[in-house]
């Protein structure tokens, strides 16, 4: 559903084609595009070939793989509210089952705006297109794109609507950050190594910083972004997921429910913001015109589809706490912004300083604390900062880094996040998808902030120039605690 949209072109179809290249698609695998635009099967195939040529990590299509992939591509023009279209879908799926031997298993991928999810789900149920189970001889599953609702109440309603037709284990709420190699590696790093886990707690950790910086603006997504803003778009989903993976306890097993149980516990332990904390610990910003990578770029209010007096935030920085035995008192600082100087996603764990001030007579700046930085993207890898003696007479100390780079350690390209996630849906593994209680717990953290903001018009937007590291107030949030944002 939504097969002619941006996401299908940029991510979904190239990811499926890439799975084809890696021989990870089952025999007879077929795709039916179900969307509003009118297309013949053949136009649809050509359109998708262009998309794969542009966006696949393997570059231009290989004729043999493409031809076999394209044989399984079909298109049906649809009005999402019209029962007749679902009847036609049922007939087409039936025909494909017989002709291509797909045996009735079906995944519905909703790459559509959130407003039509409940309607489509209901119509699929009414048309008898949903099996009662997620496994067994015949199964159907549904994948729902983000944003999953726009606040707690709407997310709860969406969950209720979905659960009237599908079982929880048939529902795959996607958060593409969980499909990134480096994000999955957080758990491997933490729980497959004995070195860091003993010090991964309030006794040794001073603070944690999570940065998701983007140099891009909002592209052609003004219409969506105006109603979303940075808090909903990135913090509610991707950033809270990074926080849970960093803070969670070891799960009892590597299965979907065990992992998600631990993540939900972290979200539940996030301290609700008090009246005072709303204004002191959360900063929002909006970019004005500026300069990035040698080019002048317009301010947010001049982007297409944006209200010239918009008060939508394109930057958020906040401080929060995870109030449990492991993390009580350790601040977690999160920041995200559009049109910052560069794209960089990083989780940095800062450790407490050494207790004995043997070297206190030296330059205070040289005695920086140990920091473990997990670089999610780009330049995927990790780096551990510690201090070392500068060679020479006397004692001079300088920070140095121990680095791990994916690029040099592994001589193979990582799959795209969507490749991993789509493959997992086919296998029926929902570990990397968000469970019902998890998405609601995320919204429980975010919704009070949205409500608080609603009553407070942001003063002085725009408050940072494109190409800078965000508003002054974000730097102040840190300096009040005697800390500063990392230079990523
Ligand atoms: C999407 C957001 O979920 O993630 C976008 O809607 C954002 O606004 C994108 O740009 C970032 O994804 P990535 O994989 O490029 O970090």
Short mmCIF file of C-alpha atoms and ligand atoms in Angstrom, two decimals:
data_model
loop_
_atom_site.label_atom_id
_atom_site.label_comp_id
_atom_site.label_asym_id
_atom_site.label_seq_id
_atom_site.Cartn_x
_atom_site.Cartn_y
_atom_site.Cartn_z
CA UNK A 1 0.00 0.00 0.00
CA UNK A 2 1.47 3.35 -1.03
CA UNK A 3 3.63 1.63 -3.67
CA UNK A 4 4.03 4.72 -5.82
CA UNK A 5 5.30 6.85 -2.93
CA UNK A 6 8.73 8.09 -2.00
CA UNK A 7 9.50 5.43 0.60
CA UNK A 8 8.70 2.56 -1.75
CA UNK A 9 10.96 4.06 -4.43
CA UNK A 10 13.87 5.07 -2.26
CA UNK A 11 13.94 2.28 0.27
CA UNK A 12 11.48 -0.61 0.04
CA UNK A 13 11.79 -1.78 -3.55
CA UNK A 14 15.59 -1.31 -3.71
CA UNK A 15 15.83 -3.27 -0.42
CA UNK A 16 13.72 -6.12 -1.82
CA UNK A 17 15.74 -6.17 -5.03
CA UNK A 18 18.96 -6.27 -2.95
CA UNK A 19 17.55 -9.28 -1.07
CA UNK A 20 17.00 -10.84 -4.49
CA UNK A 21 20.66 -10.26 -5.37
CA UNK A 22 21.65 -11.98 -2.11
CA UNK A 23 19.33 -14.95 -2.89
CA UNK A 24 17.22 -14.20 0.15
CA UNK A 25 13.83 -14.06 -1.55
CA UNK A 26 11.74 -17.21 -1.68
CA UNK A 27 10.85 -18.79 -4.99
CA UNK A 28 7.83 -17.11 -6.60
CA UNK A 29 8.14 -14.01 -4.41
CA UNK A 30 5.75 -11.38 -5.77
CA UNK A 31 4.80 -7.80 -5.02
CA UNK A 32 1.47 -6.14 -5.69
CA UNK A 33 1.51 -2.36 -5.70
CA UNK A 34 -1.82 -1.12 -4.32
CA UNK A 35 -2.01 2.65 -4.67
CA UNK A 36 -4.14 5.57 -5.84
CA UNK A 37 -2.24 6.40 -9.03
CA UNK A 38 -3.14 4.67 -12.24
CA UNK A 39 -0.47 2.33 -13.65
CA UNK A 40 -0.27 -0.68 -15.92
CA UNK A 41 1.80 -3.58 -14.59
CA UNK A 42 4.46 -2.76 -17.18
CA UNK A 43 4.68 0.98 -16.26
CA UNK A 44 4.98 0.01 -12.63
CA UNK A 45 7.86 -2.34 -13.42
CA UNK A 46 9.71 0.32 -15.42
CA UNK A 47 9.14 2.92 -12.74
CA UNK A 48 10.55 0.61 -10.08
CA UNK A 49 13.50 -0.33 -12.24
CA UNK A 50 14.40 3.36 -12.45
CA UNK A 51 14.08 3.58 -8.67
CA UNK A 52 16.33 0.57 -8.13
CA UNK A 53 18.89 1.96 -10.61
CA UNK A 54 19.00 5.15 -8.60
CA UNK A 55 18.79 3.92 -5.02
CA UNK A 56 20.07 0.35 -4.76
CA UNK A 57 23.43 0.00 -3.00
CA UNK A 58 24.39 -2.41 -5.81
CA UNK A 59 24.11 0.34 -8.41
CA UNK A 60 22.44 -0.32 -11.74
CA UNK A 61 20.26 -3.40 -12.03
CA UNK A 62 21.65 -6.71 -13.15
CA UNK A 63 19.48 -7.76 -16.10
CA UNK A 64 19.08 -11.38 -15.04
CA UNK A 65 18.18 -10.62 -11.41
CA UNK A 66 15.93 -7.76 -12.46
CA UNK A 67 14.00 -9.80 -15.02
CA UNK A 68 13.28 -12.52 -12.54
CA UNK A 69 12.32 -9.94 -9.87
CA UNK A 70 10.13 -7.97 -12.32
CA UNK A 71 8.13 -11.06 -13.28
CA UNK A 72 6.70 -10.91 -9.79
CA UNK A 73 5.68 -7.22 -9.90
CA UNK A 74 2.01 -6.35 -10.29
CA UNK A 75 -0.06 -3.23 -9.85
CA UNK A 76 -3.62 -2.53 -8.83
CA UNK A 77 -5.11 0.94 -8.79
CA UNK A 78 -6.90 1.39 -5.49
CA UNK A 79 -9.17 3.59 -3.52
CA UNK A 80 -8.33 2.62 0.06
CA UNK A 81 -11.94 3.12 1.15
CA UNK A 82 -13.58 1.06 -1.62
CA UNK A 83 -14.48 -2.56 -0.82
CA UNK A 84 -14.42 -3.38 -4.55
CA UNK A 85 -10.68 -2.74 -4.69
CA UNK A 86 -10.03 -5.22 -1.89
CA UNK A 87 -12.08 -7.80 -3.75
CA UNK A 88 -9.89 -7.18 -6.81
CA UNK A 89 -6.83 -7.49 -4.58
CA UNK A 90 -8.08 -10.82 -3.25
CA UNK A 91 -8.60 -12.07 -6.81
CA UNK A 92 -5.17 -10.90 -7.93
CA UNK A 93 -3.46 -12.47 -4.92
CA UNK A 94 -5.31 -15.67 -5.63
CA UNK A 95 -4.20 -15.64 -9.25
CA UNK A 96 -0.59 -14.99 -8.23
CA UNK A 97 -0.79 -17.84 -5.71
CA UNK A 98 -1.80 -20.23 -8.44
CA UNK A 99 0.47 -18.95 -11.18
CA UNK A 100 3.60 -18.38 -9.10
CA UNK A 101 3.10 -20.88 -6.30
CA UNK A 102 3.27 -18.36 -3.44
CA UNK A 103 1.04 -20.57 -1.29
CA UNK A 104 -1.08 -17.88 0.27
CA UNK A 105 1.36 -16.23 2.65
CA UNK A 106 1.08 -12.48 2.52
CA UNK A 107 2.64 -9.38 4.05
CA UNK A 108 0.72 -6.10 3.82
CA UNK A 109 3.16 -3.20 3.91
CA UNK A 110 1.51 0.11 4.76
CA UNK A 111 3.83 2.78 3.37
CA UNK A 112 0.93 5.21 3.65
CA UNK A 113 0.11 8.27 5.72
CA UNK A 114 -1.00 7.31 9.26
CA UNK A 115 -4.48 8.67 8.59
CA UNK A 116 -5.43 5.72 6.37
CA UNK A 117 -3.94 2.88 8.43
CA UNK A 118 -7.09 2.13 10.43
CA UNK A 119 -9.23 2.25 7.30
CA UNK A 120 -6.99 -0.11 5.32
CA UNK A 121 -6.74 -2.53 8.24
CA UNK A 122 -10.50 -2.60 8.63
CA UNK A 123 -11.05 -3.13 4.90
CA UNK A 124 -8.50 -5.96 4.75
CA UNK A 125 -10.34 -7.67 7.60
CA UNK A 126 -13.74 -7.16 5.97
CA UNK A 127 -12.46 -8.58 2.67
CA UNK A 128 -11.32 -11.77 4.43
CA UNK A 129 -7.71 -11.02 3.54
CA UNK A 130 -6.35 -11.63 7.03
CA UNK A 131 -5.54 -15.09 8.37
CA UNK A 132 -6.05 -15.74 12.06
CA UNK A 133 -2.37 -16.29 12.75
CA UNK A 134 1.14 -15.02 12.07
CA UNK A 135 2.61 -18.46 11.58
CA UNK A 136 1.45 -21.88 10.42
CA UNK A 137 0.73 -23.05 6.93
CA UNK A 138 -0.91 -19.82 5.77
CA UNK A 139 -0.14 -16.55 7.41
CA UNK A 140 -0.61 -12.84 6.91
CA UNK A 141 1.41 -10.11 8.59
CA UNK A 142 1.16 -6.33 8.47
CA UNK A 143 3.97 -3.78 8.54
CA UNK A 144 3.14 -0.28 9.71
CA UNK A 145 5.45 2.63 8.98
CA UNK A 146 6.17 5.47 11.33
CA UNK A 147 4.85 7.88 12.51
CA UNK A 148 2.74 5.54 14.59
CA UNK A 149 0.12 8.07 15.67
CA UNK A 150 0.84 11.65 16.64
CA UNK A 151 0.41 11.40 20.42
CA UNK A 152 -0.43 8.81 23.07
CA UNK A 153 -4.17 8.80 22.47
CA UNK A 154 -3.90 8.41 18.70
CA UNK A 155 -1.27 5.67 19.08
CA UNK A 156 -3.59 3.81 21.47
CA UNK A 157 -6.48 4.16 19.03
CA UNK A 158 -4.32 2.91 16.17
CA UNK A 159 -3.22 -0.07 18.25
CA UNK A 160 -6.82 -0.87 19.11
CA UNK A 161 -7.86 -0.66 15.44
CA UNK A 162 -5.00 -2.89 14.31
CA UNK A 163 -5.65 -5.40 17.06
CA UNK A 164 -9.28 -5.76 16.04
CA UNK A 165 -8.10 -7.34 12.83
CA UNK A 166 -4.58 -8.68 13.49
CA UNK A 167 -2.94 -10.38 16.45
CA UNK A 168 -0.01 -8.58 18.05
CA UNK A 169 2.41 -11.17 16.63
CA UNK A 170 1.18 -10.36 13.11
CA UNK A 171 1.92 -6.62 13.52
CA UNK A 172 5.35 -5.21 12.66
CA UNK A 173 5.69 -1.55 13.69
CA UNK A 174 8.79 -0.43 11.87
CA UNK A 175 11.53 1.82 13.19
CA UNK A 176 14.24 1.65 10.56
CA UNK A 177 16.98 2.60 13.06
CA UNK A 178 16.63 -0.88 14.56
CA UNK A 179 17.59 -2.35 11.18
CA UNK A 180 20.92 -0.51 11.11
CA UNK A 181 23.93 -2.78 11.66
CA UNK A 182 25.51 -0.41 14.13
CA UNK A 183 22.33 -0.19 16.18
CA UNK A 184 22.09 -3.97 16.39
CA UNK A 185 25.73 -4.00 17.37
CA UNK A 186 24.95 -2.07 20.57
CA UNK A 187 23.54 -5.25 22.10
CA UNK A 188 26.37 -7.40 20.78
CA UNK A 189 28.95 -4.96 22.06
CA UNK A 190 27.34 -4.75 25.48
CA UNK A 191 26.37 -8.35 26.08
CA UNK A 192 28.87 -10.41 24.09
CA UNK A 193 31.88 -8.72 25.69
CA UNK A 194 32.77 -8.99 29.36
CA UNK A 195 34.73 -5.77 29.46
CA UNK A 196 32.26 -2.92 29.67
CA UNK A 197 29.12 -4.35 31.28
CA UNK A 198 30.54 -4.27 34.85
CA UNK A 199 31.12 -0.53 34.55
CA UNK A 200 27.96 0.27 32.53
CA UNK A 201 26.11 1.83 35.45
CA UNK A 202 25.75 4.80 37.78
CA UNK A 203 28.90 3.96 39.75
CA UNK A 204 31.14 4.51 36.72
CA UNK A 205 29.16 6.40 34.12
CA UNK A 206 29.00 10.16 34.45
CA UNK A 207 26.55 10.88 31.63
CA UNK A 208 25.36 9.71 28.23
CA UNK A 209 24.96 11.88 25.13
CA UNK A 210 22.93 10.79 22.14
CA UNK A 211 23.30 12.94 19.05
CA UNK A 212 21.37 12.57 15.82
CA UNK A 213 22.53 15.46 13.67
CA UNK A 214 21.41 15.95 10.08
CA UNK A 215 22.71 18.45 7.57
CA UNK A 216 19.65 17.93 5.38
CA UNK A 217 16.59 20.10 5.77
CA UNK A 218 13.13 18.75 5.23
CA UNK A 219 13.48 18.17 1.52
CA UNK A 220 10.02 17.95 -0.10
CA UNK A 221 8.34 16.82 3.10
CA UNK A 222 7.12 20.22 4.33
CA UNK A 223 3.51 19.07 4.47
CA UNK A 224 4.30 16.14 6.75
CA UNK A 225 6.97 17.88 8.82
CA UNK A 226 4.82 20.90 9.66
CA UNK A 227 2.46 18.62 11.57
CA UNK A 228 5.23 16.50 13.04
CA UNK A 229 8.31 18.47 14.10
CA UNK A 230 11.61 17.12 15.36
CA UNK A 231 10.30 15.69 18.63
CA UNK A 232 7.74 13.44 16.95
CA UNK A 233 9.78 12.75 13.84
CA UNK A 234 13.03 11.60 15.46
CA UNK A 235 12.95 11.65 19.27
CA UNK A 236 9.75 9.64 19.86
CA UNK A 237 11.00 6.77 17.72
CA UNK A 238 14.65 6.55 16.70
CA UNK A 239 16.24 8.39 19.61
CA UNK A 240 14.24 6.67 22.33
CA UNK A 241 15.19 3.36 20.72
CA UNK A 242 18.87 4.31 20.92
CA UNK A 243 18.35 5.22 24.55
CA UNK A 244 16.66 1.92 25.41
CA UNK A 245 19.38 -0.17 23.75
CA UNK A 246 22.05 1.75 25.63
CA UNK A 247 20.31 1.54 28.99
CA UNK A 248 18.49 -1.82 28.99
CA UNK A 249 19.32 -4.81 31.17
CA UNK A 250 20.54 -7.99 29.49
CA UNK A 251 17.49 -9.86 28.19
CA UNK A 252 16.96 -13.46 29.33
CA UNK A 253 17.07 -14.61 25.71
CA UNK A 254 17.59 -13.12 22.27
CA UNK A 255 13.95 -13.46 21.32
CA UNK A 256 11.47 -10.79 20.40
CA UNK A 257 9.60 -10.64 23.66
CA UNK A 258 12.57 -10.97 25.99
CA UNK A 259 14.38 -8.10 24.25
CA UNK A 260 11.31 -5.90 24.09
CA UNK A 261 10.40 -6.57 27.73
CA UNK A 262 13.71 -5.04 28.77
CA UNK A 263 13.31 -2.07 26.45
CA UNK A 264 9.87 -1.34 27.79
CA UNK A 265 11.23 -1.37 31.36
CA UNK A 266 13.70 1.37 30.42
CA UNK A 267 10.98 3.51 28.83
CA UNK A 268 8.83 3.10 31.93
CA UNK A 269 11.73 4.19 34.11
CA UNK A 270 12.28 7.44 32.21
CA UNK A 271 11.46 10.17 34.71
CA UNK A 272 8.42 12.24 33.72
CA UNK A 273 9.24 15.91 33.22
CA UNK A 274 8.15 18.22 36.04
CA UNK A 275 6.76 21.72 35.35
CA UNK A 276 10.20 23.11 36.08
CA UNK A 277 12.01 20.52 33.97
CA UNK A 278 9.92 21.40 30.90
CA UNK A 279 11.47 24.81 30.70
CA UNK A 280 14.89 23.97 32.14
CA UNK A 281 15.69 20.59 30.56
CA UNK A 282 14.13 20.84 27.12
CA UNK A 283 15.16 23.19 24.34
CA UNK A 284 13.49 23.51 20.97
CA UNK A 285 14.75 25.35 17.95
CA UNK A 286 14.02 26.17 14.35
CA UNK A 287 16.62 26.90 11.67
CA UNK A 288 16.83 30.17 9.87
CA UNK A 289 18.72 30.75 6.59
CA UNK A 290 22.39 29.84 6.66
CA UNK A 291 25.25 28.19 4.94
CA UNK A 292 26.01 24.45 4.65
CA UNK A 293 28.76 22.79 2.65
CA UNK A 294 29.54 25.97 0.78
CA UNK A 295 25.93 26.65 -0.19
CA UNK A 296 23.35 29.15 0.98
CA UNK A 297 20.28 27.36 2.26
CA UNK A 298 16.87 28.84 3.08
CA UNK A 299 15.38 28.98 6.56
CA UNK A 300 12.71 26.47 7.57
CA UNK A 301 9.91 29.01 7.15
CA UNK A 302 10.84 29.46 3.49
CA UNK A 303 10.77 25.73 2.65
CA UNK A 304 8.02 24.43 0.35
CA UNK A 305 4.85 23.48 2.18
CA UNK A 306 5.80 25.35 5.35
CA UNK A 307 3.81 28.14 6.98
CA UNK A 308 5.91 31.36 6.82
CA UNK A 309 5.12 31.88 10.51
CA UNK A 310 5.55 28.25 11.48
CA UNK A 311 6.33 27.39 15.08
CA UNK A 312 7.30 23.80 14.25
CA UNK A 313 10.60 22.79 15.85
CA UNK A 314 13.45 21.44 13.72
CA UNK A 315 15.76 21.01 16.72
CA UNK A 316 15.34 19.44 20.15
CA UNK A 317 17.78 19.01 23.00
CA UNK A 318 16.77 17.50 26.30
CA UNK A 319 18.07 16.05 29.51
CA UNK A 320 16.34 13.08 31.04
CA UNK A 321 16.96 10.38 33.66
CA UNK A 322 16.29 6.66 33.75
CA UNK A 323 15.20 6.08 37.29
CA UNK A 324 16.25 2.53 38.03
CA UNK A 325 18.92 0.78 40.05
CA UNK A 326 21.48 0.92 37.24
CA UNK A 327 21.03 4.50 36.07
CA UNK A 328 19.56 6.65 38.88
CA UNK A 329 21.18 10.08 38.82
CA UNK A 330 22.96 9.65 35.46
CA UNK A 331 21.81 12.31 32.98
CA UNK A 332 20.98 11.23 29.44
CA UNK A 333 21.34 14.16 27.05
CA UNK A 334 19.59 13.84 23.69
CA UNK A 335 19.89 16.26 20.79
CA UNK A 336 18.62 16.19 17.26
CA UNK A 337 18.38 18.84 14.61
CA UNK A 338 17.92 19.42 10.91
CA UNK A 339 20.37 21.62 9.03
CA UNK A 340 23.20 21.14 11.49
CA UNK A 341 26.74 21.26 10.06
CA UNK A 342 26.94 17.53 9.28
CA UNK A 343 25.17 14.19 9.40
CA UNK A 344 26.29 12.25 12.43
CA UNK A 345 24.58 9.82 14.77
CA UNK A 346 26.48 8.90 17.87
CA UNK A 347 25.99 7.56 21.39
CA UNK A 348 28.72 8.69 23.76
CA UNK A 349 29.10 7.22 27.22
CA UNK A 350 31.24 9.43 29.44
CA UNK A 351 32.87 7.78 32.42
CA UNK A 352 33.63 9.35 35.79
CA UNK A 353 37.05 10.84 36.29
CA UNK A 354 39.82 8.91 38.03
CA UNK A 355 39.55 9.59 41.77
CA UNK A 356 43.16 10.27 42.61
CA UNK A 357 44.27 13.67 41.42
CA UNK A 358 47.88 12.59 40.93
CA UNK A 359 48.15 14.74 37.86
CA UNK A 360 46.15 17.71 39.05
CA UNK A 361 49.06 20.08 38.57
CA UNK A 362 48.78 19.52 34.80
CA UNK A 363 46.60 21.46 32.41
CA UNK A 364 42.98 20.71 33.40
CA UNK A 365 41.99 20.39 29.73
CA UNK A 366 44.35 17.48 29.20
CA UNK A 367 42.59 15.43 31.90
CA UNK A 368 39.47 14.72 29.90
CA UNK A 369 37.27 11.83 31.07
CA UNK A 370 37.18 8.48 29.28
CA UNK A 371 34.50 8.41 26.63
CA UNK A 372 33.23 5.47 24.65
CA UNK A 373 31.64 6.74 21.45
CA UNK A 374 29.50 4.41 19.39
CA UNK A 375 29.31 5.92 15.92
CA UNK A 376 26.07 4.77 14.36
CA UNK A 377 26.60 6.62 11.05
CA UNK A 378 28.43 7.60 8.94
CA UNK A 379 32.02 6.31 9.59
CA UNK A 380 30.44 3.44 11.49
CA UNK A 381 32.56 2.26 14.37
CA UNK A 382 33.54 2.91 17.95
CA UNK A 383 36.18 4.87 19.66
CA UNK A 384 37.44 4.88 23.21
CA UNK A 385 39.08 8.01 24.48
CA UNK A 386 41.65 7.87 27.27
CA UNK A 387 44.72 9.89 28.20
CA UNK A 388 48.33 8.92 27.56
CA UNK A 389 51.72 10.31 28.36
CA UNK A 390 53.20 12.44 25.63
CA UNK A 391 56.68 11.06 24.86
CA UNK A 392 59.46 13.22 26.26
CA UNK A 393 60.98 14.54 29.47
CA UNK A 394 58.68 15.24 32.39
CA UNK A 395 54.99 14.42 32.36
CA UNK A 396 52.61 15.78 29.85
CA UNK A 397 49.25 14.12 29.22
CA UNK A 398 47.13 14.09 26.12
CA UNK A 399 43.83 12.45 25.10
CA UNK A 400 44.20 9.64 22.55
CA UNK A 401 41.73 7.28 20.86
CA UNK A 402 41.44 3.56 20.33
CA UNK A 403 39.35 3.09 17.21
CA UNK A 404 37.32 0.36 15.61
CA UNK A 405 36.07 1.03 12.10
CA UNK A 406 33.62 -1.27 10.36
CA UNK A 407 35.18 -0.33 7.05
CA UNK A 408 38.61 -1.66 7.99
CA UNK A 409 37.58 -4.64 10.14
CA UNK A 410 34.99 -6.15 7.82
CA UNK A 411 35.56 -6.38 4.12
CA UNK A 412 31.90 -6.42 3.24
CA UNK A 413 29.16 -3.88 2.74
CA UNK A 414 26.44 -3.73 5.39
CA UNK A 415 22.91 -4.39 4.20
CA UNK A 416 20.53 -1.43 4.31
CA UNK A 417 18.29 -1.24 7.37
CA UNK A 418 15.22 -2.04 5.27
CA UNK A 419 16.81 -5.19 3.85
CA UNK A 420 17.29 -6.62 7.32
CA UNK A 421 13.83 -5.58 8.48
CA UNK A 422 11.92 -6.83 5.43
CA UNK A 423 13.74 -10.13 5.62
CA UNK A 424 12.88 -10.43 9.33
CA UNK A 425 9.19 -9.87 8.56
CA UNK A 426 9.31 -12.71 6.04
CA UNK A 427 10.98 -14.93 8.62
CA UNK A 428 8.47 -13.90 11.28
CA UNK A 429 11.03 -12.40 13.66
CA UNK A 430 9.74 -9.25 15.34
CA UNK A 431 12.72 -8.59 17.64
CA UNK A 432 13.65 -5.45 15.69
CA UNK A 433 10.08 -4.07 15.63
CA UNK A 434 8.26 -2.05 18.23
CA UNK A 435 5.68 -3.81 20.37
CA UNK A 436 2.35 -2.27 21.30
CA UNK A 437 3.30 -1.39 24.90
CA UNK A 438 6.67 -0.11 23.72
CA UNK A 439 5.27 2.41 21.25
CA UNK A 440 2.74 3.57 23.84
CA UNK A 441 5.49 3.93 26.46
CA UNK A 442 7.43 6.09 23.97
CA UNK A 443 4.41 8.31 23.46
CA UNK A 444 3.87 8.55 27.23
CA UNK A 445 7.26 10.24 27.46
CA UNK A 446 6.75 12.53 24.48
CA UNK A 447 3.09 13.55 24.77
CA UNK A 448 3.43 15.69 27.95
CA UNK A 449 6.18 17.69 26.21
CA UNK A 450 3.94 18.27 23.20
CA UNK A 451 1.13 19.34 25.49
CA UNK A 452 3.38 21.71 27.39
CA UNK A 453 4.64 23.24 24.15
CA UNK A 454 1.14 23.70 22.87
CA UNK A 455 0.46 26.20 25.62
CA UNK A 456 3.76 28.05 25.12
CA UNK A 457 4.45 29.77 21.83
CA UNK A 458 8.17 29.39 21.08
CA UNK A 459 9.90 32.66 21.53
CA UNK A 460 12.21 33.97 18.85
CA UNK A 461 11.96 31.30 16.13
CA UNK A 462 14.11 30.91 14.07
CA UNK A 463 16.74 30.65 16.79
CA UNK A 464 19.66 29.01 15.01
CA UNK A 465 21.20 29.54 11.61
CA UNK A 466 21.38 26.58 9.23
CA UNK A 467 24.88 25.15 9.39
CA UNK A 468 25.38 25.81 13.11
CA UNK A 469 25.04 23.44 16.08
CA UNK A 470 21.64 24.67 17.25
CA UNK A 471 20.30 27.33 19.59
CA UNK A 472 22.29 29.00 22.36
CA UNK A 473 19.91 27.59 24.94
CA UNK A 474 21.04 24.05 24.10
CA UNK A 475 24.63 24.92 24.95
CA UNK A 476 23.38 26.50 28.16
CA UNK A 477 21.47 23.35 29.10
CA UNK A 478 24.84 21.60 29.20
CA UNK A 479 26.97 24.35 30.69
CA UNK A 480 24.55 24.65 33.64
CA UNK A 481 25.58 21.08 34.47
CA UNK A 482 29.29 21.83 33.98
CA UNK A 483 29.35 19.79 30.77
CA UNK A 484 29.35 20.51 27.06
CA UNK A 485 28.04 18.85 23.93
CA UNK A 486 30.57 16.69 22.21
CA UNK A 487 32.14 17.94 19.03
CA UNK A 488 31.15 15.12 16.72
C1 LIG B 1 13.13 9.38 9.26
C2 LIG B 1 12.70 10.79 9.52
O1 LIG B 1 12.41 8.49 10.06
O2 LIG B 1 14.52 9.26 9.52
C3 LIG B 1 13.52 11.76 8.70
O3 LIG B 1 11.33 10.93 9.22
C4 LIG B 1 14.99 11.55 8.92
O4 LIG B 1 13.17 13.11 9.00
C5 LIG B 1 15.34 10.08 8.72
O5 LIG B 1 15.71 12.36 8.02
C6 LIG B 1 16.77 9.83 9.11
O6 LIG B 1 17.12 8.52 8.76
P1 LIG B 1 18.63 8.11 8.48
O7 LIG B 1 18.58 6.65 8.29
O8 LIG B 1 19.06 8.89 7.27
O9 LIG B 1 19.40 8.54 9.70
#
